[in-house]
Amino acid sequence: MPSAQDVMLCTSYFLSGSSAAAVIPFLPVYMDEVLGMSQSQIGIVSAGAFVFTSAMTPGLCAIVDRTRAFRMGFIISTGIGLVLQGLTFFTKWVKTDLQNDYGGDVWYWVFWCWMGVAYGFLGAGFTLLDTLVLKVIDEETYGQYRLWAALGWAGSAFAMGFVYQYALGYEYMFIIFAVVMLPQLPLWAFFFPKDAIKDDEAALKEKKRKKKQKETEKKSMLLSDNDMEGEQESNTLNDQEGEANDDEPDPDLTYLQRLRIFRDSLDSKAIETMIVVVPMGSAYGMMNSFLFVFLRELGASSVLLGLSILLNVLTEVPCFVLSQTLREKYGVRGILYIGLVAYVGRCVWYSWIRNPWVVLPAELLHGVTFALVWSSLAVFAKSIVPKKAGLEATAQGLFSLLFNGLGAL
């Protein structure tokens, strides 16, 4: 029987996947057909989103690690991104006003900046969600929670294909995103147990208070009673304090000191993983930016676009469920290279397509290229952070930078 916390975490992932699927796959089509952008302009907007994500996600995650305000960081990042994304609904009319008032491409660069900032906050929010979940679950079960984002993505994308084809225009994707994502805020603000994360801001403040209290008691004992019993009690306090420091971040370390501990702990395996992630991010960014525009040029309907997402996300479910078993068998390194080969296969297949329906077989590899790879990266990012450093969000932000930022750029 799942606990209330399990239901809450799965719901949170489901909302994230559902809201993102209403926008991300269809955004290039919106820019092409509604805003009349050229393919080069679409590429520049996509690159801009990746640039802002590359800069903002690691930066915001670093602030969260420094303050230990994990829940609050997620709520603020998601809330700002939600508002910016929802207001993008008015772009079509703002474009007309700006063209009338200023002419030229002023509206285009305003849109570029707007979408970049929105994606930057949302990227940080998605990264912090992984960080939060990995803090309260056994990392071996991560895939079983993360698959709910895939289910939300699949159902939403398939439904949105029909909605955009027969009911609403593409501009309504931003309103749908905001409405679906909105429940995330009260969910994490009021329903998530505040004491579930043991090393958040409040917990570390309490630890500092207890440590200071112990030091005061220790000095009092040494001053009042210098016998063996006092020494043994002092040693016991030191031992308990040392054990706690081994399991939790040291509250006395500055962020830069913790960052140096993290840097010094990186081995050749971690460096290799960071390098391999970049070309996979490049393929992923290309697919997100241009695949649907390419299929529309071949005559694909919005229904086919939604169906392709449904098919590729359904392959994520077994990959998320079996991710831990496959990691134990092949290791993170093996999974990454399997994913890299699968990305090559997908890109080659797309280059041969002349009929849009032929895209569907290639989508069967999506479970390997995304679900298996990303679940392994998320768990690996947590595993390489020394507990004393306490830079879980920074590590997740680093891999997001490499995959969704530098690689996709």
mmCIF file of C-alpha atoms in Angstrom:
data_model
loop_
_atom_site.group_PDB
_atom_site.id
_atom_site.type_symbol
_atom_site.label_atom_id
_atom_site.label_comp_id
_atom_site.label_asym_id
_atom_site.label_seq_id
_atom_site.Cartn_x
_atom_site.Cartn_y
_atom_site.Cartn_z
ATOM 1 C CA MET A 1 0.000 0.000 0.000
ATOM 2 C CA PRO A 2 1.615 3.299 -1.089
ATOM 3 C CA SER A 3 2.064 5.924 1.596
ATOM 4 C CA ALA A 4 0.684 9.459 1.379
ATOM 5 C CA GLN A 5 4.210 10.676 0.638
ATOM 6 C CA ASP A 6 4.559 8.214 -2.259
ATOM 7 C CA VAL A 7 1.259 9.371 -3.738
ATOM 8 C CA MET A 8 2.327 13.002 -3.401
ATOM 9 C CA LEU A 9 5.691 12.446 -5.122
ATOM 10 C CA CYS A 10 4.112 10.480 -7.994
ATOM 11 C CA THR A 11 1.435 13.171 -8.392
ATOM 12 C CA SER A 12 4.103 15.853 -8.531
ATOM 13 C CA TYR A 13 5.974 14.036 -11.289
ATOM 14 C CA PHE A 14 2.712 13.386 -13.161
ATOM 15 C CA LEU A 15 1.821 17.101 -13.101
ATOM 16 C CA SER A 16 5.312 18.048 -14.291
ATOM 17 C CA GLY A 17 5.195 15.625 -17.203
ATOM 18 C CA SER A 18 1.635 16.545 -18.177
ATOM 19 C CA SER A 19 2.247 20.290 -18.189
ATOM 20 C CA ALA A 20 5.573 20.073 -20.036
ATOM 21 C CA ALA A 21 4.098 17.844 -22.750
ATOM 22 C CA ALA A 22 1.478 20.481 -23.529
ATOM 23 C CA VAL A 23 4.219 22.929 -24.593
ATOM 24 C CA ILE A 24 7.689 21.533 -25.253
ATOM 25 C CA PRO A 25 6.952 19.202 -28.221
ATOM 26 C CA PHE A 26 4.584 21.667 -29.894
ATOM 27 C CA LEU A 27 6.474 24.921 -29.260
ATOM 28 C CA PRO A 28 8.499 24.796 -32.532
ATOM 29 C CA VAL A 29 5.257 24.255 -34.465
ATOM 30 C CA TYR A 30 3.705 27.247 -32.662
ATOM 31 C CA MET A 31 6.674 29.443 -33.570
ATOM 32 C CA ASP A 32 6.504 28.256 -37.180
ATOM 33 C CA GLU A 33 2.769 28.382 -37.866
ATOM 34 C CA VAL A 34 1.444 31.006 -35.433
ATOM 35 C CA LEU A 35 4.349 33.467 -35.170
ATOM 36 C CA GLY A 36 5.659 32.851 -38.707
ATOM 37 C CA MET A 37 9.276 32.330 -37.696
ATOM 38 C CA SER A 38 11.852 30.908 -40.040
ATOM 39 C CA GLN A 39 13.742 27.736 -39.130
ATOM 40 C CA SER A 40 16.823 29.785 -38.318
ATOM 41 C CA GLN A 41 14.783 31.966 -35.943
ATOM 42 C CA ILE A 42 13.302 28.877 -34.297
ATOM 43 C CA GLY A 43 16.805 27.510 -33.857
ATOM 44 C CA ILE A 44 18.004 30.769 -32.280
ATOM 45 C CA VAL A 45 15.069 30.817 -29.836
ATOM 46 C CA SER A 46 15.746 27.198 -28.908
ATOM 47 C CA ALA A 47 19.436 27.947 -28.458
ATOM 48 C CA GLY A 48 18.534 30.960 -26.340
ATOM 49 C CA ALA A 49 16.388 28.799 -24.083
ATOM 50 C CA PHE A 50 19.324 26.436 -23.644
ATOM 51 C CA VAL A 51 21.685 29.356 -22.945
ATOM 52 C CA PHE A 52 19.439 30.727 -20.200
ATOM 53 C CA THR A 53 18.910 27.227 -18.814
ATOM 54 C CA SER A 54 22.663 26.629 -18.810
ATOM 55 C CA ALA A 55 23.259 29.810 -16.822
ATOM 56 C CA MET A 56 20.253 29.851 -14.524
ATOM 57 C CA THR A 57 19.747 26.219 -13.527
ATOM 58 C CA PRO A 58 23.212 25.638 -12.004
ATOM 59 C CA GLY A 59 23.126 29.100 -10.431
ATOM 60 C CA LEU A 60 19.728 28.637 -8.801
ATOM 61 C CA CYS A 61 20.648 25.125 -7.669
ATOM 62 C CA ALA A 62 23.840 26.506 -6.115
ATOM 63 C CA ILE A 63 21.791 29.061 -4.169
ATOM 64 C CA VAL A 64 19.508 26.275 -2.934
ATOM 65 C CA ASP A 65 22.483 24.170 -1.849
ATOM 66 C CA ARG A 66 23.969 27.131 -0.042
ATOM 67 C CA THR A 67 20.753 28.022 1.791
ATOM 68 C CA ARG A 68 19.483 24.412 2.079
ATOM 69 C CA ALA A 69 16.009 25.784 1.240
ATOM 70 C CA PHE A 70 15.121 22.917 -1.121
ATOM 71 C CA ARG A 71 11.341 23.135 -0.996
ATOM 72 C CA MET A 72 11.273 26.909 -1.126
ATOM 73 C CA GLY A 73 13.726 26.959 -4.038
ATOM 74 C CA PHE A 74 11.544 24.563 -6.005
ATOM 75 C CA ILE A 75 8.360 26.501 -5.241
ATOM 76 C CA ILE A 76 9.844 29.881 -6.208
ATOM 77 C CA SER A 77 11.517 28.632 -9.412
ATOM 78 C CA THR A 78 8.423 26.752 -10.544
ATOM 79 C CA GLY A 79 6.088 29.609 -9.600
ATOM 80 C CA ILE A 80 8.010 32.255 -11.562
ATOM 81 C CA GLY A 81 8.405 29.941 -14.553
ATOM 82 C CA LEU A 82 4.700 29.104 -14.446
ATOM 83 C CA VAL A 83 3.687 32.786 -14.548
ATOM 84 C CA LEU A 84 6.095 33.627 -17.382
ATOM 85 C CA GLN A 85 5.017 30.624 -19.420
ATOM 86 C CA GLY A 86 1.323 31.387 -18.907
ATOM 87 C CA LEU A 87 1.749 35.003 -20.022
ATOM 88 C CA THR A 88 3.379 33.799 -23.258
ATOM 89 C CA PHE A 89 -0.211 33.193 -24.413
ATOM 90 C CA PHE A 90 -0.345 36.892 -25.373
ATOM 91 C CA THR A 91 2.720 36.768 -27.655
ATOM 92 C CA LYS A 92 0.681 36.818 -30.865
ATOM 93 C CA TRP A 93 -0.902 40.165 -29.949
ATOM 94 C CA VAL A 94 2.249 41.628 -28.390
ATOM 95 C CA LYS A 95 4.083 40.862 -31.624
ATOM 96 C CA THR A 96 1.599 42.958 -33.608
ATOM 97 C CA ASP A 97 1.822 45.890 -31.173
ATOM 98 C CA LEU A 98 5.625 45.886 -31.100
ATOM 99 C CA GLN A 99 5.844 45.684 -34.894
ATOM 100 C CA ASN A 100 3.462 48.630 -35.214
ATOM 101 C CA ASP A 101 5.317 50.709 -32.634
ATOM 102 C CA TYR A 102 8.954 49.824 -33.335
ATOM 103 C CA GLY A 103 9.003 47.806 -36.555
ATOM 104 C CA GLY A 104 11.675 45.268 -37.422
ATOM 105 C CA ASP A 105 12.471 42.327 -35.191
ATOM 106 C CA VAL A 106 12.174 43.985 -31.774
ATOM 107 C CA TRP A 107 9.311 41.629 -30.886
ATOM 108 C CA TYR A 108 11.493 38.637 -31.797
ATOM 109 C CA TRP A 109 14.276 39.534 -29.371
ATOM 110 C CA VAL A 110 11.757 40.310 -26.633
ATOM 111 C CA PHE A 111 10.292 36.847 -27.199
ATOM 112 C CA TRP A 112 13.793 35.337 -27.189
ATOM 113 C CA CYS A 113 14.592 36.835 -23.786
ATOM 114 C CA TRP A 114 11.161 36.044 -22.361
ATOM 115 C CA MET A 115 11.258 32.388 -23.317
ATOM 116 C CA GLY A 116 14.863 32.084 -22.172
ATOM 117 C CA VAL A 117 14.108 33.365 -18.675
ATOM 118 C CA ALA A 118 10.960 31.223 -18.436
ATOM 119 C CA TYR A 119 12.868 28.099 -19.446
ATOM 120 C CA GLY A 120 15.662 28.997 -17.040
ATOM 121 C CA PHE A 121 13.336 29.051 -14.027
ATOM 122 C CA LEU A 122 11.406 25.984 -15.165
ATOM 123 C CA GLY A 123 14.628 24.083 -15.841
ATOM 124 C CA ALA A 124 15.768 24.814 -12.302
ATOM 125 C CA GLY A 125 12.369 23.717 -11.003
ATOM 126 C CA PHE A 126 12.503 20.368 -12.791
ATOM 127 C CA THR A 127 16.069 19.793 -11.581
ATOM 128 C CA LEU A 128 15.169 20.641 -7.983
ATOM 129 C CA LEU A 129 12.215 18.253 -8.166
ATOM 130 C CA ASP A 130 14.624 15.390 -8.852
ATOM 131 C CA THR A 131 16.817 16.623 -6.004
ATOM 132 C CA LEU A 132 13.895 16.706 -3.575
ATOM 133 C CA VAL A 133 12.636 13.273 -4.526
ATOM 134 C CA LEU A 134 16.069 11.666 -4.268
ATOM 135 C CA LYS A 135 16.411 13.115 -0.772
ATOM 136 C CA VAL A 136 13.380 11.293 0.603
ATOM 137 C CA ILE A 137 13.378 7.954 -1.270
ATOM 138 C CA ASP A 138 15.709 5.034 -1.715
ATOM 139 C CA GLU A 139 17.608 5.890 -4.901
ATOM 140 C CA GLU A 140 17.101 2.303 -6.138
ATOM 141 C CA THR A 141 13.376 3.075 -6.512
ATOM 142 C CA TYR A 142 13.873 6.386 -8.347
ATOM 143 C CA GLY A 143 12.692 4.984 -11.681
ATOM 144 C CA GLN A 144 9.393 3.860 -10.167
ATOM 145 C CA TYR A 145 8.615 7.460 -9.215
ATOM 146 C CA ARG A 146 10.051 9.102 -12.319
ATOM 147 C CA LEU A 147 7.930 6.963 -14.649
ATOM 148 C CA TRP A 148 4.874 8.957 -13.532
ATOM 149 C CA ALA A 149 6.307 11.978 -15.325
ATOM 150 C CA ALA A 150 6.521 9.797 -18.445
ATOM 151 C CA LEU A 151 2.914 8.678 -18.038
ATOM 152 C CA GLY A 152 1.800 12.284 -17.634
ATOM 153 C CA TRP A 153 3.832 13.310 -20.681
ATOM 154 C CA ALA A 154 2.383 10.492 -22.805
ATOM 155 C CA GLY A 155 -1.250 11.080 -21.887
ATOM 156 C CA SER A 156 -1.023 14.856 -22.170
ATOM 157 C CA ALA A 157 0.869 14.913 -25.466
ATOM 158 C CA PHE A 158 -1.550 12.444 -27.066
ATOM 159 C CA ALA A 159 -4.569 14.423 -25.851
ATOM 160 C CA MET A 160 -3.046 17.762 -26.873
ATOM 161 C CA GLY A 161 -2.585 16.488 -30.409
ATOM 162 C CA PHE A 162 -6.376 16.246 -30.734
ATOM 163 C CA VAL A 163 -6.966 19.487 -28.798
ATOM 164 C CA TYR A 164 -4.670 21.548 -31.045
ATOM 165 C CA GLN A 165 -5.964 19.857 -34.191
ATOM 166 C CA TYR A 166 -9.706 20.163 -33.568
ATOM 167 C CA ALA A 167 -10.447 22.447 -30.585
ATOM 168 C CA LEU A 168 -7.944 25.144 -29.615
ATOM 169 C CA GLY A 169 -5.105 26.984 -31.310
ATOM 170 C CA TYR A 170 -1.494 26.339 -30.425
ATOM 171 C CA GLU A 171 -1.325 29.565 -28.395
ATOM 172 C CA TYR A 172 -3.521 27.946 -25.730
ATOM 173 C CA MET A 173 -0.688 25.563 -24.852
ATOM 174 C CA PHE A 174 0.666 28.169 -22.428
ATOM 175 C CA ILE A 175 -2.617 28.497 -20.542
ATOM 176 C CA ILE A 176 -2.915 24.720 -20.338
ATOM 177 C CA PHE A 177 0.633 24.505 -18.994
ATOM 178 C CA ALA A 178 -0.070 27.032 -16.240
ATOM 179 C CA VAL A 179 -3.342 25.400 -15.193
ATOM 180 C CA VAL A 180 -1.854 21.899 -15.006
ATOM 181 C CA MET A 181 1.362 22.991 -13.259
ATOM 182 C CA LEU A 182 -0.326 25.258 -10.696
ATOM 183 C CA PRO A 183 -1.249 22.476 -8.187
ATOM 184 C CA GLN A 184 2.487 21.827 -7.701
ATOM 185 C CA LEU A 185 2.802 24.944 -5.559
ATOM 186 C CA PRO A 186 0.278 24.123 -2.794
ATOM 187 C CA LEU A 187 1.263 20.455 -3.015
ATOM 188 C CA TRP A 188 4.841 21.178 -1.926
ATOM 189 C CA ALA A 189 4.009 24.193 0.248
ATOM 190 C CA PHE A 190 1.328 22.608 2.441
ATOM 191 C CA PHE A 191 1.124 18.849 1.966
ATOM 192 C CA PHE A 192 4.743 17.703 1.904
ATOM 193 C CA PRO A 193 6.054 16.813 5.404
ATOM 194 C CA LYS A 194 8.422 19.611 6.427
ATOM 195 C CA ASP A 195 10.644 17.235 8.394
ATOM 196 C CA ALA A 196 11.015 14.713 5.558
ATOM 197 C CA ILE A 197 14.224 16.352 4.312
ATOM 198 C CA LYS A 198 16.737 15.955 7.107
ATOM 199 C CA ASP A 199 19.325 18.452 5.874
ATOM 200 C CA ASP A 200 17.154 21.330 4.752
ATOM 201 C CA GLU A 201 17.527 24.859 6.093
ATOM 202 C CA ALA A 202 15.541 24.308 9.300
ATOM 203 C CA ALA A 203 17.298 21.044 10.119
ATOM 204 C CA LEU A 204 20.752 22.564 9.678
ATOM 205 C CA LYS A 205 19.868 25.529 11.867
ATOM 206 C CA GLU A 206 18.694 23.135 14.556
ATOM 207 C CA LYS A 207 21.904 21.145 14.186
ATOM 208 C CA LYS A 208 23.994 24.287 14.604
ATOM 209 C CA ARG A 209 22.015 25.203 17.713
ATOM 210 C CA LYS A 210 22.523 21.754 19.244
ATOM 211 C CA LYS A 211 26.202 21.801 18.353
ATOM 212 C CA LYS A 212 26.684 25.161 20.041
ATOM 213 C CA GLN A 213 24.751 23.919 23.060
ATOM 214 C CA LYS A 214 26.966 20.829 23.298
ATOM 215 C CA GLU A 215 30.101 22.943 23.089
ATOM 216 C CA THR A 216 28.803 25.132 25.918
ATOM 217 C CA GLU A 217 27.975 22.082 28.026
ATOM 218 C CA LYS A 218 31.382 20.610 27.290
ATOM 219 C CA LYS A 219 33.173 23.758 28.464
ATOM 220 C CA SER A 220 31.033 23.869 31.603
ATOM 221 C CA MET A 221 31.867 20.271 32.430
ATOM 222 C CA LEU A 222 35.586 20.826 31.889
ATOM 223 C CA LEU A 223 35.551 23.883 34.118
ATOM 224 C CA SER A 224 33.486 22.351 36.924
ATOM 225 C CA ASP A 225 34.622 18.753 36.881
ATOM 226 C CA ASN A 226 37.913 17.598 35.411
ATOM 227 C CA ASP A 227 37.688 13.945 36.416
ATOM 228 C CA MET A 228 37.559 10.908 34.130
ATOM 229 C CA GLU A 229 33.817 10.809 34.037
ATOM 230 C CA GLY A 230 33.700 14.297 32.590
ATOM 231 C CA GLU A 231 36.311 13.443 29.988
ATOM 232 C CA GLN A 232 34.422 10.309 28.913
ATOM 233 C CA GLU A 233 31.201 12.259 28.579
ATOM 234 C CA SER A 234 32.962 14.920 26.513
ATOM 235 C CA ASN A 235 34.446 12.250 24.258
ATOM 236 C CA THR A 236 30.998 10.744 23.812
ATOM 237 C CA LEU A 237 29.655 14.106 22.718
ATOM 238 C CA ASN A 238 32.518 14.492 20.234
ATOM 239 C CA ASP A 239 31.959 11.002 18.842
ATOM 240 C CA GLN A 240 28.256 11.574 18.358
ATOM 241 C CA GLU A 241 28.936 14.917 16.721
ATOM 242 C CA GLY A 242 31.508 13.361 14.387
ATOM 243 C CA GLU A 243 29.100 10.605 13.379
ATOM 244 C CA ALA A 244 26.429 13.167 12.557
ATOM 245 C CA ASN A 245 28.883 15.143 10.441
ATOM 246 C CA ASP A 246 29.693 12.032 8.423
ATOM 247 C CA ASP A 247 26.041 11.587 7.439
ATOM 248 C CA GLU A 248 25.021 15.210 6.933
ATOM 249 C CA PRO A 249 26.552 18.357 5.408
ATOM 250 C CA ASP A 250 28.868 20.229 7.723
ATOM 251 C CA PRO A 251 27.009 23.457 8.580
ATOM 252 C CA ASP A 252 30.265 25.274 9.344
ATOM 253 C CA LEU A 253 31.638 24.891 5.800
ATOM 254 C CA THR A 254 31.156 27.723 3.335
ATOM 255 C CA TYR A 255 29.684 26.979 -0.084
ATOM 256 C CA LEU A 256 33.103 27.399 -1.731
ATOM 257 C CA GLN A 257 34.658 24.935 0.720
ATOM 258 C CA ARG A 258 31.944 22.395 -0.035
ATOM 259 C CA LEU A 259 32.427 23.017 -3.745
ATOM 260 C CA ARG A 260 36.159 22.247 -3.420
ATOM 261 C CA ILE A 261 35.351 18.999 -1.591
ATOM 262 C CA PHE A 262 33.020 18.045 -4.436
ATOM 263 C CA ARG A 263 35.609 18.973 -7.080
ATOM 264 C CA ASP A 264 38.338 16.971 -5.384
ATOM 265 C CA SER A 265 36.089 13.913 -5.158
ATOM 266 C CA LEU A 266 35.499 13.698 -8.927
ATOM 267 C CA ASP A 267 37.272 10.718 -10.467
ATOM 268 C CA SER A 268 37.887 9.655 -14.073
ATOM 269 C CA LYS A 269 34.519 7.874 -14.220
ATOM 270 C CA ALA A 270 32.669 11.067 -13.292
ATOM 271 C CA ILE A 271 34.623 13.124 -15.841
ATOM 272 C CA GLU A 272 33.974 10.563 -18.589
ATOM 273 C CA THR A 273 30.259 10.595 -17.779
ATOM 274 C CA MET A 274 30.159 14.381 -18.065
ATOM 275 C CA ILE A 275 31.844 14.245 -21.468
ATOM 276 C CA VAL A 276 29.555 11.535 -22.882
ATOM 277 C CA VAL A 277 26.439 13.422 -21.774
ATOM 278 C CA VAL A 278 27.180 16.392 -24.064
ATOM 279 C CA PRO A 279 26.668 14.725 -27.497
ATOM 280 C CA MET A 280 23.508 13.041 -26.216
ATOM 281 C CA GLY A 281 22.228 16.458 -25.183
ATOM 282 C CA SER A 282 22.974 17.724 -28.696
ATOM 283 C CA ALA A 283 20.813 15.010 -30.243
ATOM 284 C CA TYR A 284 18.076 15.593 -27.678
ATOM 285 C CA GLY A 285 18.059 19.348 -28.364
ATOM 286 C CA MET A 286 17.886 18.793 -32.124
ATOM 287 C CA MET A 287 14.893 16.490 -31.742
ATOM 288 C CA ASN A 288 13.044 18.909 -29.456
ATOM 289 C CA SER A 289 13.684 21.908 -31.712
ATOM 290 C CA PHE A 290 13.200 20.576 -35.230
ATOM 291 C CA LEU A 291 11.664 17.089 -35.388
ATOM 292 C CA PHE A 292 8.042 18.255 -35.274
ATOM 293 C CA VAL A 293 8.707 21.126 -37.691
ATOM 294 C CA PHE A 294 10.278 18.586 -40.082
ATOM 295 C CA LEU A 295 7.300 16.222 -39.726
ATOM 296 C CA ARG A 296 4.832 19.047 -40.335
ATOM 297 C CA GLU A 297 6.674 19.890 -43.567
ATOM 298 C CA LEU A 298 6.137 16.254 -44.581
ATOM 299 C CA GLY A 299 2.407 16.667 -43.937
ATOM 300 C CA ALA A 300 2.048 15.281 -40.414
ATOM 301 C CA SER A 301 -1.107 16.205 -38.492
ATOM 302 C CA SER A 302 -1.163 17.281 -34.848
ATOM 303 C CA VAL A 303 -2.750 13.918 -34.083
ATOM 304 C CA LEU A 304 0.275 12.097 -35.522
ATOM 305 C CA LEU A 305 2.599 14.320 -33.492
ATOM 306 C CA GLY A 306 0.698 13.424 -30.323
ATOM 307 C CA LEU A 307 0.686 9.749 -31.272
ATOM 308 C CA SER A 308 4.446 9.751 -31.784
ATOM 309 C CA ILE A 309 4.935 11.143 -28.285
ATOM 310 C CA LEU A 310 2.522 8.606 -26.815
ATOM 311 C CA LEU A 311 4.480 5.789 -28.448
ATOM 312 C CA ASN A 312 7.924 7.002 -27.440
ATOM 313 C CA VAL A 313 6.899 7.735 -23.854
ATOM 314 C CA LEU A 314 5.221 4.354 -23.411
ATOM 315 C CA THR A 315 8.660 2.848 -23.979
ATOM 316 C CA GLU A 316 9.886 4.872 -20.998
ATOM 317 C CA VAL A 317 7.740 2.906 -18.534
ATOM 318 C CA PRO A 318 9.653 -0.410 -18.684
ATOM 319 C CA CYS A 319 12.956 1.478 -18.812
ATOM 320 C CA PHE A 320 12.166 3.414 -15.645
ATOM 321 C CA VAL A 321 10.890 0.295 -13.882
ATOM 322 C CA LEU A 322 13.952 -1.760 -14.849
ATOM 323 C CA SER A 323 16.476 1.071 -14.568
ATOM 324 C CA GLN A 324 17.995 -0.128 -11.282
ATOM 325 C CA THR A 325 18.297 -3.720 -12.530
ATOM 326 C CA LEU A 326 19.953 -2.564 -15.742
ATOM 327 C CA ARG A 327 22.328 -0.267 -13.845
ATOM 328 C CA GLU A 328 23.416 -3.165 -11.669
ATOM 329 C CA LYS A 329 24.032 -5.298 -14.752
ATOM 330 C CA TYR A 330 25.684 -2.820 -17.121
ATOM 331 C CA GLY A 331 26.700 0.064 -14.869
ATOM 332 C CA VAL A 332 26.086 3.756 -15.539
ATOM 333 C CA ARG A 333 28.954 3.827 -18.033
ATOM 334 C CA GLY A 334 27.499 0.962 -20.071
ATOM 335 C CA ILE A 335 24.028 2.493 -20.085
ATOM 336 C CA LEU A 336 25.363 5.831 -21.318
ATOM 337 C CA TYR A 337 27.113 4.247 -24.287
ATOM 338 C CA ILE A 338 24.003 2.182 -25.089
ATOM 339 C CA GLY A 339 22.048 5.437 -25.040
ATOM 340 C CA LEU A 340 24.607 7.123 -27.263
ATOM 341 C CA VAL A 341 24.297 4.361 -29.889
ATOM 342 C CA ALA A 342 20.496 4.577 -29.692
ATOM 343 C CA TYR A 343 20.655 8.342 -30.300
ATOM 344 C CA VAL A 344 22.754 7.750 -33.411
ATOM 345 C CA GLY A 345 20.202 5.210 -34.626
ATOM 346 C CA ARG A 346 17.316 7.632 -34.149
ATOM 347 C CA CYS A 347 19.075 10.482 -35.971
ATOM 348 C CA VAL A 348 19.994 8.256 -38.921
ATOM 349 C CA TRP A 349 16.403 6.997 -39.136
ATOM 350 C CA TYR A 350 15.022 10.555 -39.186
ATOM 351 C CA SER A 351 17.338 11.451 -42.070
ATOM 352 C CA TRP A 352 15.736 8.719 -44.188
ATOM 353 C CA ILE A 353 12.104 9.666 -43.507
ATOM 354 C CA ARG A 354 9.967 10.761 -46.471
ATOM 355 C CA ASN A 355 6.588 9.728 -45.059
ATOM 356 C CA PRO A 356 5.790 11.224 -41.627
ATOM 357 C CA TRP A 357 4.222 7.986 -40.352
ATOM 358 C CA VAL A 358 7.580 6.258 -40.728
ATOM 359 C CA VAL A 359 8.796 8.239 -37.687
ATOM 360 C CA LEU A 360 6.936 5.902 -35.325
ATOM 361 C CA PRO A 361 9.430 2.971 -35.302
ATOM 362 C CA ALA A 362 12.257 5.321 -34.293
ATOM 363 C CA GLU A 363 10.241 6.484 -31.286
ATOM 364 C CA LEU A 364 10.555 2.996 -29.808
ATOM 365 C CA LEU A 365 14.145 3.907 -28.902
ATOM 366 C CA HIS A 366 13.067 6.856 -26.791
ATOM 367 C CA GLY A 367 12.869 4.749 -23.645
ATOM 368 C CA VAL A 368 16.569 3.974 -23.976
ATOM 369 C CA THR A 369 17.721 7.432 -25.083
ATOM 370 C CA PHE A 370 15.862 9.327 -22.373
ATOM 371 C CA ALA A 371 14.316 7.239 -19.564
ATOM 372 C CA LEU A 372 17.207 4.845 -19.071
ATOM 373 C CA VAL A 373 19.865 7.512 -19.559
ATOM 374 C CA TRP A 374 18.269 10.229 -17.426
ATOM 375 C CA SER A 375 17.351 7.966 -14.511
ATOM 376 C CA SER A 376 20.952 6.750 -14.450
ATOM 377 C CA LEU A 377 22.314 10.303 -14.586
ATOM 378 C CA ALA A 378 20.063 11.507 -11.757
ATOM 379 C CA VAL A 379 21.112 8.656 -9.460
ATOM 380 C CA PHE A 380 24.763 8.988 -10.514
ATOM 381 C CA ALA A 381 24.749 12.754 -9.836
ATOM 382 C CA LYS A 382 23.612 12.106 -6.284
ATOM 383 C CA SER A 383 26.120 9.292 -5.739
ATOM 384 C CA ILE A 384 29.220 11.357 -6.617
ATOM 385 C CA VAL A 385 28.515 14.079 -4.037
ATOM 386 C CA PRO A 386 30.320 13.552 -0.704
ATOM 387 C CA LYS A 387 27.818 13.745 2.153
ATOM 388 C CA LYS A 388 30.001 16.308 3.900
ATOM 389 C CA ALA A 389 29.702 18.617 0.883
ATOM 390 C CA GLY A 390 25.914 18.453 0.617
ATOM 391 C CA LEU A 391 25.763 19.695 -2.982
ATOM 392 C CA GLU A 392 23.022 17.439 -4.332
ATOM 393 C CA ALA A 393 21.172 20.230 -6.154
ATOM 394 C CA THR A 394 24.425 21.592 -7.590
ATOM 395 C CA ALA A 395 25.338 18.159 -8.962
ATOM 396 C CA GLN A 396 21.893 17.759 -10.549
ATOM 397 C CA GLY A 397 22.212 21.268 -11.982
ATOM 398 C CA LEU A 398 25.648 20.431 -13.389
ATOM 399 C CA PHE A 399 24.340 17.448 -15.340
ATOM 400 C CA SER A 400 21.336 19.484 -16.460
ATOM 401 C CA LEU A 401 23.807 22.108 -17.730
ATOM 402 C CA LEU A 402 25.746 19.489 -19.688
ATOM 403 C CA PHE A 403 22.706 17.695 -21.108
ATOM 404 C CA ASN A 404 19.999 20.362 -21.492
ATOM 405 C CA GLY A 405 22.347 23.316 -21.821
ATOM 406 C CA LEU A 406 25.773 22.823 -23.334
ATOM 407 C CA GLY A 407 24.832 19.644 -25.200
ATOM 408 C CA ALA A 408 21.518 20.923 -26.553
ATOM 409 C CA LEU A 409 23.090 24.240 -27.518
#
